[in-house]
Tab-separated table of C-alpha atoms in Angstrom:
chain	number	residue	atom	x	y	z
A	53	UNK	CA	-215.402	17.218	-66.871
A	54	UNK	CA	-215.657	21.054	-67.823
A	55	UNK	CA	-218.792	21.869	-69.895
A	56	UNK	CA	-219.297	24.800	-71.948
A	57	UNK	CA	-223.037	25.814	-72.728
A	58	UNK	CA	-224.333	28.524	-75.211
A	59	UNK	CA	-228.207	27.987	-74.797
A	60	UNK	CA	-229.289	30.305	-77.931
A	61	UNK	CA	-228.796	28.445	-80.823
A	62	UNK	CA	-229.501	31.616	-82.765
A	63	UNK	CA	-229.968	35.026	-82.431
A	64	UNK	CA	-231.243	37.779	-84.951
A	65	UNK	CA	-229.838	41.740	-84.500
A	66	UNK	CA	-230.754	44.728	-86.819
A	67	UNK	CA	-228.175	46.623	-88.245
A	68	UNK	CA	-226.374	48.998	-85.837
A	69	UNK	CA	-228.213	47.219	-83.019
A	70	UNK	CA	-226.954	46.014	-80.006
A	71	UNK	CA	-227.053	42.153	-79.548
A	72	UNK	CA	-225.907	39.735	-76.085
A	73	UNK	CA	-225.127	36.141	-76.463
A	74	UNK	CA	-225.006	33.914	-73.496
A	75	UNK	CA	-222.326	31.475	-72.331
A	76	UNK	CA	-222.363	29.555	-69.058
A	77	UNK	CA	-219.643	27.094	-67.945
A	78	UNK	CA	-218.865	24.423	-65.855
A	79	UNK	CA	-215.434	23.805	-63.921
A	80	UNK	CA	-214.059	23.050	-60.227
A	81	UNK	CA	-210.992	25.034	-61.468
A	82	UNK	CA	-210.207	28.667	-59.957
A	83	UNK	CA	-207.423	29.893	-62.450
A	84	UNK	CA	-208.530	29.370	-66.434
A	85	UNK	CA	-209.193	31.730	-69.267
A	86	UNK	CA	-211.973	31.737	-71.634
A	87	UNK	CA	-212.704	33.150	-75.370
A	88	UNK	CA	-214.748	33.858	-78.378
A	89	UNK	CA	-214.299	32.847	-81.499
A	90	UNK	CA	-216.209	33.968	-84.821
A	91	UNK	CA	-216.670	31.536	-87.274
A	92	UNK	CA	-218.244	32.955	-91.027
A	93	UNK	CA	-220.080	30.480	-93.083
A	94	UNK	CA	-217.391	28.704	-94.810
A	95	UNK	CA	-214.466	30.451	-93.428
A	96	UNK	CA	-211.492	30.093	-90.483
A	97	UNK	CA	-212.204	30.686	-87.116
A	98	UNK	CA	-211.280	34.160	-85.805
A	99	UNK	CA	-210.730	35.424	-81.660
A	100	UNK	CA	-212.369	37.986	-81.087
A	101	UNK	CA	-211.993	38.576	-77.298
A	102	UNK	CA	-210.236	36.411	-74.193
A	103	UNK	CA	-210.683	36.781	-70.707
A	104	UNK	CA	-208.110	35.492	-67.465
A	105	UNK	CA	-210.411	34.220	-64.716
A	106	UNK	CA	-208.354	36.261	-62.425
A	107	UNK	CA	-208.636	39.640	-63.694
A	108	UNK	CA	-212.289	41.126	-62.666
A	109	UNK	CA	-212.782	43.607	-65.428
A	110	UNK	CA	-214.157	42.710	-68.445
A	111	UNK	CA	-212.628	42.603	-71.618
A	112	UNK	CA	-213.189	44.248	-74.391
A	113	UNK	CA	-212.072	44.726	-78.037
A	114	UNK	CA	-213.778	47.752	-79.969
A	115	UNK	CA	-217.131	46.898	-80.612
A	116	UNK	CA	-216.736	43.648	-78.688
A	117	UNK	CA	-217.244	43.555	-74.951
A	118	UNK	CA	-217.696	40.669	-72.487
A	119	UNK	CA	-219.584	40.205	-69.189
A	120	UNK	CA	-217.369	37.921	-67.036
A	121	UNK	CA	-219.434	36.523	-63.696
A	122	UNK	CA	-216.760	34.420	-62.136
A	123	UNK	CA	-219.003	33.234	-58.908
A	124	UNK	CA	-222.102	32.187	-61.294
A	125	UNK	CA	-219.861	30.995	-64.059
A	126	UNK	CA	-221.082	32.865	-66.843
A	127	UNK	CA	-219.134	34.780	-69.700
A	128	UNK	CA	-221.475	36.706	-72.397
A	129	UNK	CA	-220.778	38.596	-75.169
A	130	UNK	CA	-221.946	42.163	-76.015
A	131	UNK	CA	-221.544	43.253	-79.813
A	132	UNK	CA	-222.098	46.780	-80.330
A	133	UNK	CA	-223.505	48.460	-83.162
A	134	UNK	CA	-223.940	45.079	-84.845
A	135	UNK	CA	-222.438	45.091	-88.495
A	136	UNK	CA	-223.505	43.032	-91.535
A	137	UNK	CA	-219.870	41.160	-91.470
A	138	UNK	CA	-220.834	40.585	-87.752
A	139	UNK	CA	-223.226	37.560	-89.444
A	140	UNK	CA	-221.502	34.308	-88.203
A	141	UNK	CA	-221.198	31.413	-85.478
A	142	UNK	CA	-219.891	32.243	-82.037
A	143	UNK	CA	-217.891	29.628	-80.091
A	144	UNK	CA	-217.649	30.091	-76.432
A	145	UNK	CA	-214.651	28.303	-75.175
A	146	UNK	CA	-212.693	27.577	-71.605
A	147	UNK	CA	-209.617	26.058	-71.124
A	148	UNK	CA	-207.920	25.721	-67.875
A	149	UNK	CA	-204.360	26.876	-67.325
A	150	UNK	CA	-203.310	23.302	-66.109
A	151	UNK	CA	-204.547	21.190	-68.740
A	152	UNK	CA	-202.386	21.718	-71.725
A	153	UNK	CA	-204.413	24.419	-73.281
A	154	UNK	CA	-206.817	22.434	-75.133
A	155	UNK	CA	-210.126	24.068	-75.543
A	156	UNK	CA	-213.904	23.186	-74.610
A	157	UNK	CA	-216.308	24.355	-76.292
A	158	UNK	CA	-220.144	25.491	-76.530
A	159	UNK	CA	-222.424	24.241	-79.037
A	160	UNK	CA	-222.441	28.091	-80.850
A	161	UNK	CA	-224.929	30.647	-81.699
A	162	UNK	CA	-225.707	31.383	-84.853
A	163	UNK	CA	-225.862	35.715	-85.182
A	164	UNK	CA	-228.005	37.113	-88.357
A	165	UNK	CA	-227.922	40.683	-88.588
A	166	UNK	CA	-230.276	42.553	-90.828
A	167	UNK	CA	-229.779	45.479	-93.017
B	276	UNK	CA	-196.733	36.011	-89.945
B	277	UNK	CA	-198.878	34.123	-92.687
B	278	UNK	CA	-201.165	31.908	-90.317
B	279	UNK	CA	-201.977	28.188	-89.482
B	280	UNK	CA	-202.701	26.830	-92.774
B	281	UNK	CA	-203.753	23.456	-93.981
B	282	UNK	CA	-204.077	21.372	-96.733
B	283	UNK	CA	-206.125	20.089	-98.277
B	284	UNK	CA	-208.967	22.007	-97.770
B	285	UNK	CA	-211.622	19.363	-99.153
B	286	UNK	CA	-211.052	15.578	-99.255
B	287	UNK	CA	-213.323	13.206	-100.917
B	288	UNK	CA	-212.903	9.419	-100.296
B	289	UNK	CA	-214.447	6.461	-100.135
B	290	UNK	CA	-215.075	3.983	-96.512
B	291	UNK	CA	-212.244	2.051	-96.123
B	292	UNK	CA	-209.321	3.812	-97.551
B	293	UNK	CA	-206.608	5.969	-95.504
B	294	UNK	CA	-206.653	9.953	-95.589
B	295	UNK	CA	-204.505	11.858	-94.596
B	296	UNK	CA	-204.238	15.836	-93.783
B	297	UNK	CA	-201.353	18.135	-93.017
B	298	UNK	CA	-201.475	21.510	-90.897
B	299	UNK	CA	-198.425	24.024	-90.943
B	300	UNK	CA	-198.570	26.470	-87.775
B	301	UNK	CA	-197.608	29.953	-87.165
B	302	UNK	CA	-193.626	29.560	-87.317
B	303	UNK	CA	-192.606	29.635	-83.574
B	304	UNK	CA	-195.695	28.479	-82.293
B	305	UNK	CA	-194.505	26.035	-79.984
B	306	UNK	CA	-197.958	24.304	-79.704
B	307	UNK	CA	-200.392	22.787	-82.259
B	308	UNK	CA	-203.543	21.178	-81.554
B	309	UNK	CA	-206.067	19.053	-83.813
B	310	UNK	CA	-209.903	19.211	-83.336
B	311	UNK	CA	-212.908	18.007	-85.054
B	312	UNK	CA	-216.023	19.825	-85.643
B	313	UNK	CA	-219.219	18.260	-86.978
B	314	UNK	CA	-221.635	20.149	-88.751
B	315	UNK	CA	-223.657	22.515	-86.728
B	316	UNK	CA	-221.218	21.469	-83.501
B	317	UNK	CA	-218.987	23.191	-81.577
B	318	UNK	CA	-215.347	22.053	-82.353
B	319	UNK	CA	-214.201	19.003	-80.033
B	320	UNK	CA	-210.469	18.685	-78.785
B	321	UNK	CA	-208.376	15.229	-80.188
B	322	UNK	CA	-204.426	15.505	-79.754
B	323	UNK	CA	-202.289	17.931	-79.183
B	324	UNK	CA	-198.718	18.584	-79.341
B	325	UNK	CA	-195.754	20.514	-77.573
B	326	UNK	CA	-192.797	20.374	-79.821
B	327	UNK	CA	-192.412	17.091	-81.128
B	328	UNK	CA	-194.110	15.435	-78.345
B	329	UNK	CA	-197.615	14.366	-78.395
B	330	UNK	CA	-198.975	14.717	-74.528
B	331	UNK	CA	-202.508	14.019	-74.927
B	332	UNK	CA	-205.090	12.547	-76.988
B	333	UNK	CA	-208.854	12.318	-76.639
B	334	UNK	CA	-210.552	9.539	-75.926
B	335	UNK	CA	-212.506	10.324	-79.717
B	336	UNK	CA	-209.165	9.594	-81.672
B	337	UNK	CA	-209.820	6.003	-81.949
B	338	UNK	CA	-207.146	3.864	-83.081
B	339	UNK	CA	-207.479	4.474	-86.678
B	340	UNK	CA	-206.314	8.003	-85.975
B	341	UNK	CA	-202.649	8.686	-85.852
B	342	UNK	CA	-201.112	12.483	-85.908
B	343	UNK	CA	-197.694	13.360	-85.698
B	344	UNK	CA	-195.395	16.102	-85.620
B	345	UNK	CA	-191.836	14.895	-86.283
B	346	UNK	CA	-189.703	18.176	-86.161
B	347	UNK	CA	-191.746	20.207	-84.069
B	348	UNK	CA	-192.873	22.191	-87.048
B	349	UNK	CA	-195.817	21.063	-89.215
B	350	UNK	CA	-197.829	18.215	-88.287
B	351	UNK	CA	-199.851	15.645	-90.163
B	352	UNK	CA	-203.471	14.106	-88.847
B	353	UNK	CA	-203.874	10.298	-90.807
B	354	UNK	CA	-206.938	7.818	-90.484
B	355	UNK	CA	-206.969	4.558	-91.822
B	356	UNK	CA	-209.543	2.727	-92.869
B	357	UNK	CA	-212.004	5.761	-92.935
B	358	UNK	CA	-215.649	5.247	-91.952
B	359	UNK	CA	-218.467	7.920	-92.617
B	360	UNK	CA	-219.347	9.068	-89.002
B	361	UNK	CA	-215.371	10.338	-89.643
B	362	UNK	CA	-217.132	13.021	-91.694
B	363	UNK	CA	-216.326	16.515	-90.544
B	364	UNK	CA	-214.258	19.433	-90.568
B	365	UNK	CA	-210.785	18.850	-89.211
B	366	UNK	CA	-209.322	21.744	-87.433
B	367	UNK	CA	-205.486	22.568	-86.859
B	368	UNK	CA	-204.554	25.490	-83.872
B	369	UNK	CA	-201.441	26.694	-82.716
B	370	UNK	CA	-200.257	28.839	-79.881
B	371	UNK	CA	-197.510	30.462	-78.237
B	372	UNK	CA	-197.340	27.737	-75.245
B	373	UNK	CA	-196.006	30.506	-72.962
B	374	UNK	CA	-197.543	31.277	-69.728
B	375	UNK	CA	-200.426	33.857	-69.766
B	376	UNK	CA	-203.530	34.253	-71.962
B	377	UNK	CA	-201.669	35.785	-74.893
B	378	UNK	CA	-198.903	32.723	-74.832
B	379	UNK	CA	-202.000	30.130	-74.766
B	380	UNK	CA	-204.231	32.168	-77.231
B	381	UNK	CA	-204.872	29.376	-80.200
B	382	UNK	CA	-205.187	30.955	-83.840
B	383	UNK	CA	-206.583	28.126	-86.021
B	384	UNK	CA	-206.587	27.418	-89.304
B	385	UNK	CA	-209.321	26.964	-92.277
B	386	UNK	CA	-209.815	23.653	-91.768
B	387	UNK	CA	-209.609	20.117	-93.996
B	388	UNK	CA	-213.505	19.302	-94.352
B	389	UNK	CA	-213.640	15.476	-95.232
B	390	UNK	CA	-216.726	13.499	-96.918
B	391	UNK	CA	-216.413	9.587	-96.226
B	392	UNK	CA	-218.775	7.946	-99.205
Protein backbone atom coordinates (compact mmCIF):
# COMPACT_ATOMS: atom_id res chain seq x y z
CA UNK A 1 0.00 0.00 0.00
CA UNK A 2 1.32 3.60 -0.98
CA UNK A 3 2.10 5.78 2.09
CA UNK A 4 2.40 9.39 2.14
CA UNK A 5 4.49 10.97 5.09
CA UNK A 6 4.84 14.73 6.05
CA UNK A 7 7.08 14.38 9.27
CA UNK A 8 6.69 18.22 10.47
CA UNK A 9 3.59 18.52 12.01
CA UNK A 10 4.19 22.26 12.08
CA UNK A 11 6.29 24.75 10.92
CA UNK A 12 6.62 28.56 11.86
CA UNK A 13 7.99 31.26 8.91
CA UNK A 14 8.37 35.10 9.38
CA UNK A 15 6.84 37.25 7.07
CA UNK A 16 8.55 37.47 3.65
CA UNK A 17 10.65 34.48 4.73
CA UNK A 18 11.38 31.57 2.97
CA UNK A 19 9.92 28.28 4.45
CA UNK A 20 10.45 24.15 3.10
CA UNK A 21 8.05 21.52 4.09
CA UNK A 22 8.92 17.93 3.69
CA UNK A 23 7.02 15.08 2.03
CA UNK A 24 8.33 11.56 1.52
CA UNK A 25 6.37 8.72 -0.15
CA UNK A 26 6.06 5.28 -0.54
CA UNK A 27 5.11 3.32 -3.87
CA UNK A 28 6.45 0.32 -6.19
CA UNK A 29 4.80 2.39 -9.00
CA UNK A 30 7.08 4.22 -11.75
CA UNK A 31 4.39 6.49 -13.51
CA UNK A 32 2.11 8.64 -10.77
CA UNK A 33 1.70 12.29 -10.04
CA UNK A 34 1.70 14.00 -6.81
CA UNK A 35 0.28 17.48 -5.27
CA UNK A 36 -0.24 20.06 -2.67
CA UNK A 37 -3.07 21.17 -1.35
CA UNK A 38 -3.68 24.26 1.10
CA UNK A 39 -6.21 23.92 3.47
CA UNK A 40 -7.16 27.49 5.70
CA UNK A 41 -8.66 26.98 9.05
CA UNK A 42 -12.19 26.44 8.28
CA UNK A 43 -12.11 26.71 4.62
CA UNK A 44 -12.00 24.36 1.14
CA UNK A 45 -9.06 22.79 0.11
CA UNK A 46 -7.06 24.61 -2.61
CA UNK A 47 -4.00 22.99 -5.26
CA UNK A 48 -1.47 24.77 -5.20
CA UNK A 49 1.14 22.85 -7.29
CA UNK A 50 1.20 19.09 -9.10
CA UNK A 51 3.97 17.25 -10.31
CA UNK A 52 4.06 14.02 -13.20
CA UNK A 53 6.62 11.52 -11.92
CA UNK A 54 7.95 11.52 -15.37
CA UNK A 55 8.85 14.97 -16.00
CA UNK A 56 12.33 15.79 -14.05
CA UNK A 57 11.93 19.48 -13.54
CA UNK A 58 10.27 20.77 -10.82
CA UNK A 59 7.21 22.52 -10.74
CA UNK A 60 6.45 25.57 -9.82
CA UNK A 61 3.59 28.11 -9.45
CA UNK A 62 4.70 31.81 -8.51
CA UNK A 63 5.78 31.82 -5.16
CA UNK A 64 5.31 28.06 -4.93
CA UNK A 65 8.07 25.71 -6.00
CA UNK A 66 8.61 21.97 -5.45
CA UNK A 67 11.69 19.72 -5.06
CA UNK A 68 10.79 16.42 -6.81
CA UNK A 69 13.55 13.43 -5.91
CA UNK A 70 12.08 10.60 -7.87
CA UNK A 71 14.97 7.86 -6.86
CA UNK A 72 14.64 8.78 -2.93
CA UNK A 73 10.94 9.38 -3.15
CA UNK A 74 10.65 12.67 -1.79
CA UNK A 75 8.53 15.77 -3.00
CA UNK A 76 8.96 19.14 -0.78
CA UNK A 77 7.60 22.27 -1.00
CA UNK A 78 9.38 25.68 -1.16
CA UNK A 79 7.12 28.85 -0.39
CA UNK A 80 8.75 31.97 -1.17
CA UNK A 81 8.45 35.15 0.44
CA UNK A 82 5.97 33.59 2.87
CA UNK A 83 2.67 35.74 3.12
CA UNK A 84 0.26 36.10 6.07
CA UNK A 85 -2.65 34.30 3.84
CA UNK A 86 0.12 31.63 3.35
CA UNK A 87 -1.08 30.51 7.23
CA UNK A 88 -2.76 27.06 6.65
CA UNK A 89 -2.47 23.09 6.48
CA UNK A 90 -0.52 21.50 3.68
CA UNK A 91 -1.59 18.08 2.32
CA UNK A 92 0.94 16.16 0.45
CA UNK A 93 -0.77 13.73 -1.78
CA UNK A 94 0.17 10.79 -4.53
CA UNK A 95 -1.99 9.05 -6.62
CA UNK A 96 -0.93 6.64 -9.18
CA UNK A 97 -2.05 6.90 -12.79
CA UNK A 98 -3.52 3.27 -12.68
CA UNK A 99 -5.58 3.36 -9.73
CA UNK A 100 -8.57 5.44 -10.50
CA UNK A 101 -7.18 8.68 -9.32
CA UNK A 102 -7.99 8.48 -5.79
CA UNK A 103 -5.60 10.28 -3.59
CA UNK A 104 -3.23 9.33 -0.52
CA UNK A 105 -2.44 11.48 1.65
CA UNK A 106 0.13 12.84 4.41
CA UNK A 107 -0.84 13.60 7.80
CA UNK A 108 -0.23 17.73 6.98
CA UNK A 109 1.83 20.46 8.31
CA UNK A 110 0.51 23.05 9.92
CA UNK A 111 2.42 26.65 8.41
CA UNK A 112 2.17 29.89 10.88
CA UNK A 113 3.66 32.81 9.44
CA UNK A 114 4.38 35.85 11.51
CA UNK A 115 4.01 39.45 10.79
CA UNK B 1 -17.28 27.42 -13.56
CA UNK B 2 -18.79 27.82 -9.92
CA UNK B 3 -16.94 24.81 -8.11
CA UNK B 4 -17.67 21.46 -6.26
CA UNK B 5 -20.11 22.50 -3.77
CA UNK B 6 -21.91 20.70 -1.04
CA UNK B 7 -24.55 20.81 1.20
CA UNK B 8 -25.03 20.93 4.02
CA UNK B 9 -22.16 22.35 5.35
CA UNK B 10 -22.82 21.36 9.17
CA UNK B 11 -25.00 18.43 10.29
CA UNK B 12 -25.93 17.79 13.80
CA UNK B 13 -27.55 14.42 14.75
CA UNK B 14 -27.95 12.14 17.16
CA UNK B 15 -26.33 8.01 17.21
CA UNK B 16 -28.60 6.03 15.54
CA UNK B 17 -30.40 8.04 13.01
CA UNK B 18 -29.56 8.23 9.08
CA UNK B 19 -27.71 11.40 7.52
CA UNK B 20 -27.37 12.09 4.58
CA UNK B 21 -25.10 14.67 2.40
CA UNK B 22 -25.14 15.75 -1.21
CA UNK B 23 -22.06 17.08 -3.36
CA UNK B 24 -22.64 18.82 -6.86
CA UNK B 25 -19.28 18.78 -9.03
CA UNK B 26 -17.78 21.04 -11.49
CA UNK B 27 -20.34 20.49 -14.52
CA UNK B 28 -18.37 18.15 -16.91
CA UNK B 29 -16.29 16.71 -14.43
CA UNK B 30 -16.58 13.27 -15.34
CA UNK B 31 -15.23 12.03 -11.93
CA UNK B 32 -16.28 12.64 -8.28
CA UNK B 33 -14.76 11.20 -5.33
CA UNK B 34 -15.84 11.16 -1.48
CA UNK B 35 -13.25 11.30 1.39
CA UNK B 36 -13.26 11.68 5.04
CA UNK B 37 -11.01 13.72 7.07
CA UNK B 38 -10.82 13.59 10.87
CA UNK B 39 -9.74 16.36 12.79
CA UNK B 40 -6.11 17.12 12.65
CA UNK B 41 -5.83 14.11 9.77
CA UNK B 42 -5.00 14.07 6.46
CA UNK B 43 -8.14 13.36 4.27
CA UNK B 44 -8.68 9.45 3.64
CA UNK B 45 -10.12 8.12 0.22
CA UNK B 46 -13.89 6.12 0.50
CA UNK B 47 -15.73 5.74 -3.02
CA UNK B 48 -15.42 7.10 -5.99
CA UNK B 49 -17.26 7.41 -9.11
CA UNK B 50 -16.85 7.57 -13.04
CA UNK B 51 -20.12 8.61 -14.48
CA UNK B 52 -22.77 6.83 -12.92
CA UNK B 53 -20.71 3.95 -11.99
CA UNK B 54 -19.25 3.44 -8.67
CA UNK B 55 -15.71 1.43 -9.27
CA UNK B 56 -14.29 1.42 -5.94
CA UNK B 57 -14.89 1.77 -2.39
CA UNK B 58 -12.61 1.69 0.63
CA UNK B 59 -12.48 -0.78 2.87
CA UNK B 60 -13.53 2.34 5.69
CA UNK B 61 -17.10 2.70 4.05
CA UNK B 62 -18.61 0.13 6.17
CA UNK B 63 -21.90 -1.06 5.32
CA UNK B 64 -23.84 1.67 6.81
CA UNK B 65 -22.37 3.89 4.13
CA UNK B 66 -24.06 4.04 0.80
CA UNK B 67 -23.18 6.91 -1.98
CA UNK B 68 -24.58 7.19 -5.22
CA UNK B 69 -24.54 9.09 -8.25
CA UNK B 70 -27.59 8.26 -10.39
CA UNK B 71 -27.18 10.57 -13.53
CA UNK B 72 -23.65 11.03 -13.54
CA UNK B 73 -24.07 14.51 -12.22
CA UNK B 74 -24.37 15.22 -8.48
CA UNK B 75 -23.94 12.59 -6.04
CA UNK B 76 -25.26 11.91 -2.58
CA UNK B 77 -23.04 10.20 0.47
CA UNK B 78 -25.92 8.47 3.16
CA UNK B 79 -25.12 6.59 6.55
CA UNK B 80 -27.54 4.88 8.45
CA UNK B 81 -27.64 4.31 11.73
CA UNK B 82 -24.85 6.93 12.52
CA UNK B 83 -22.35 6.22 15.31
CA UNK B 84 -19.92 8.95 16.79
CA UNK B 85 -16.45 7.68 15.56
CA UNK B 86 -18.55 8.74 12.06
CA UNK B 87 -17.66 12.25 13.23
CA UNK B 88 -15.69 14.20 10.67
CA UNK B 89 -15.51 16.32 7.80
CA UNK B 90 -16.86 14.73 4.65
CA UNK B 91 -15.14 15.77 1.55
CA UNK B 92 -16.56 15.74 -2.16
CA UNK B 93 -13.70 16.09 -5.33
CA UNK B 94 -14.14 16.06 -8.84
CA UNK B 95 -11.90 15.87 -11.84
CA UNK B 96 -11.60 15.89 -15.41
CA UNK B 97 -10.97 11.90 -15.65
CA UNK B 98 -8.90 12.53 -18.80
CA UNK B 99 -5.48 11.26 -19.18
CA UNK B 100 -2.64 13.54 -17.87
CA UNK B 101 -2.16 15.46 -14.60
CA UNK B 102 -4.46 18.32 -15.56
CA UNK B 103 -7.45 15.66 -16.59
CA UNK B 104 -6.86 13.86 -13.02
CA UNK B 105 -6.28 17.16 -11.03
CA UNK B 106 -9.22 16.87 -8.16
CA UNK B 107 -10.74 20.39 -7.07
CA UNK B 108 -12.74 19.65 -3.88
CA UNK B 109 -15.28 21.13 -2.25
CA UNK B 110 -15.93 22.84 1.38
CA UNK B 111 -16.86 19.99 2.93
CA UNK B 112 -20.15 18.59 5.12
CA UNK B 113 -18.55 18.50 8.78
CA UNK B 114 -20.87 16.07 10.81
CA UNK B 115 -21.17 15.83 14.83
CA UNK B 116 -22.73 12.32 15.89
CA UNK B 117 -24.15 13.08 19.71
Amino acid sequence: AQTVTQSQPEMSVQEAETVTLSCTYDTSESDYYLFWYKQPPSRQMILVIRQEAYKQQNATENRFSVNFQKAAKSFSLKISDSQLGDAAMYFCAYTPKAAGNKLTFGGGTRVLVKP
Amino acid sequence: DTGVSQDPRHKITKRGQNVTFRCDPISEHNRLYWYRQTLGQGPEFLTYFQNEAQLEKSRLLSDRFSAERPKGSFSTLEIQRTEQGDSAMYLCASSLGLAGVLGDTQYFGPGTRLTVL
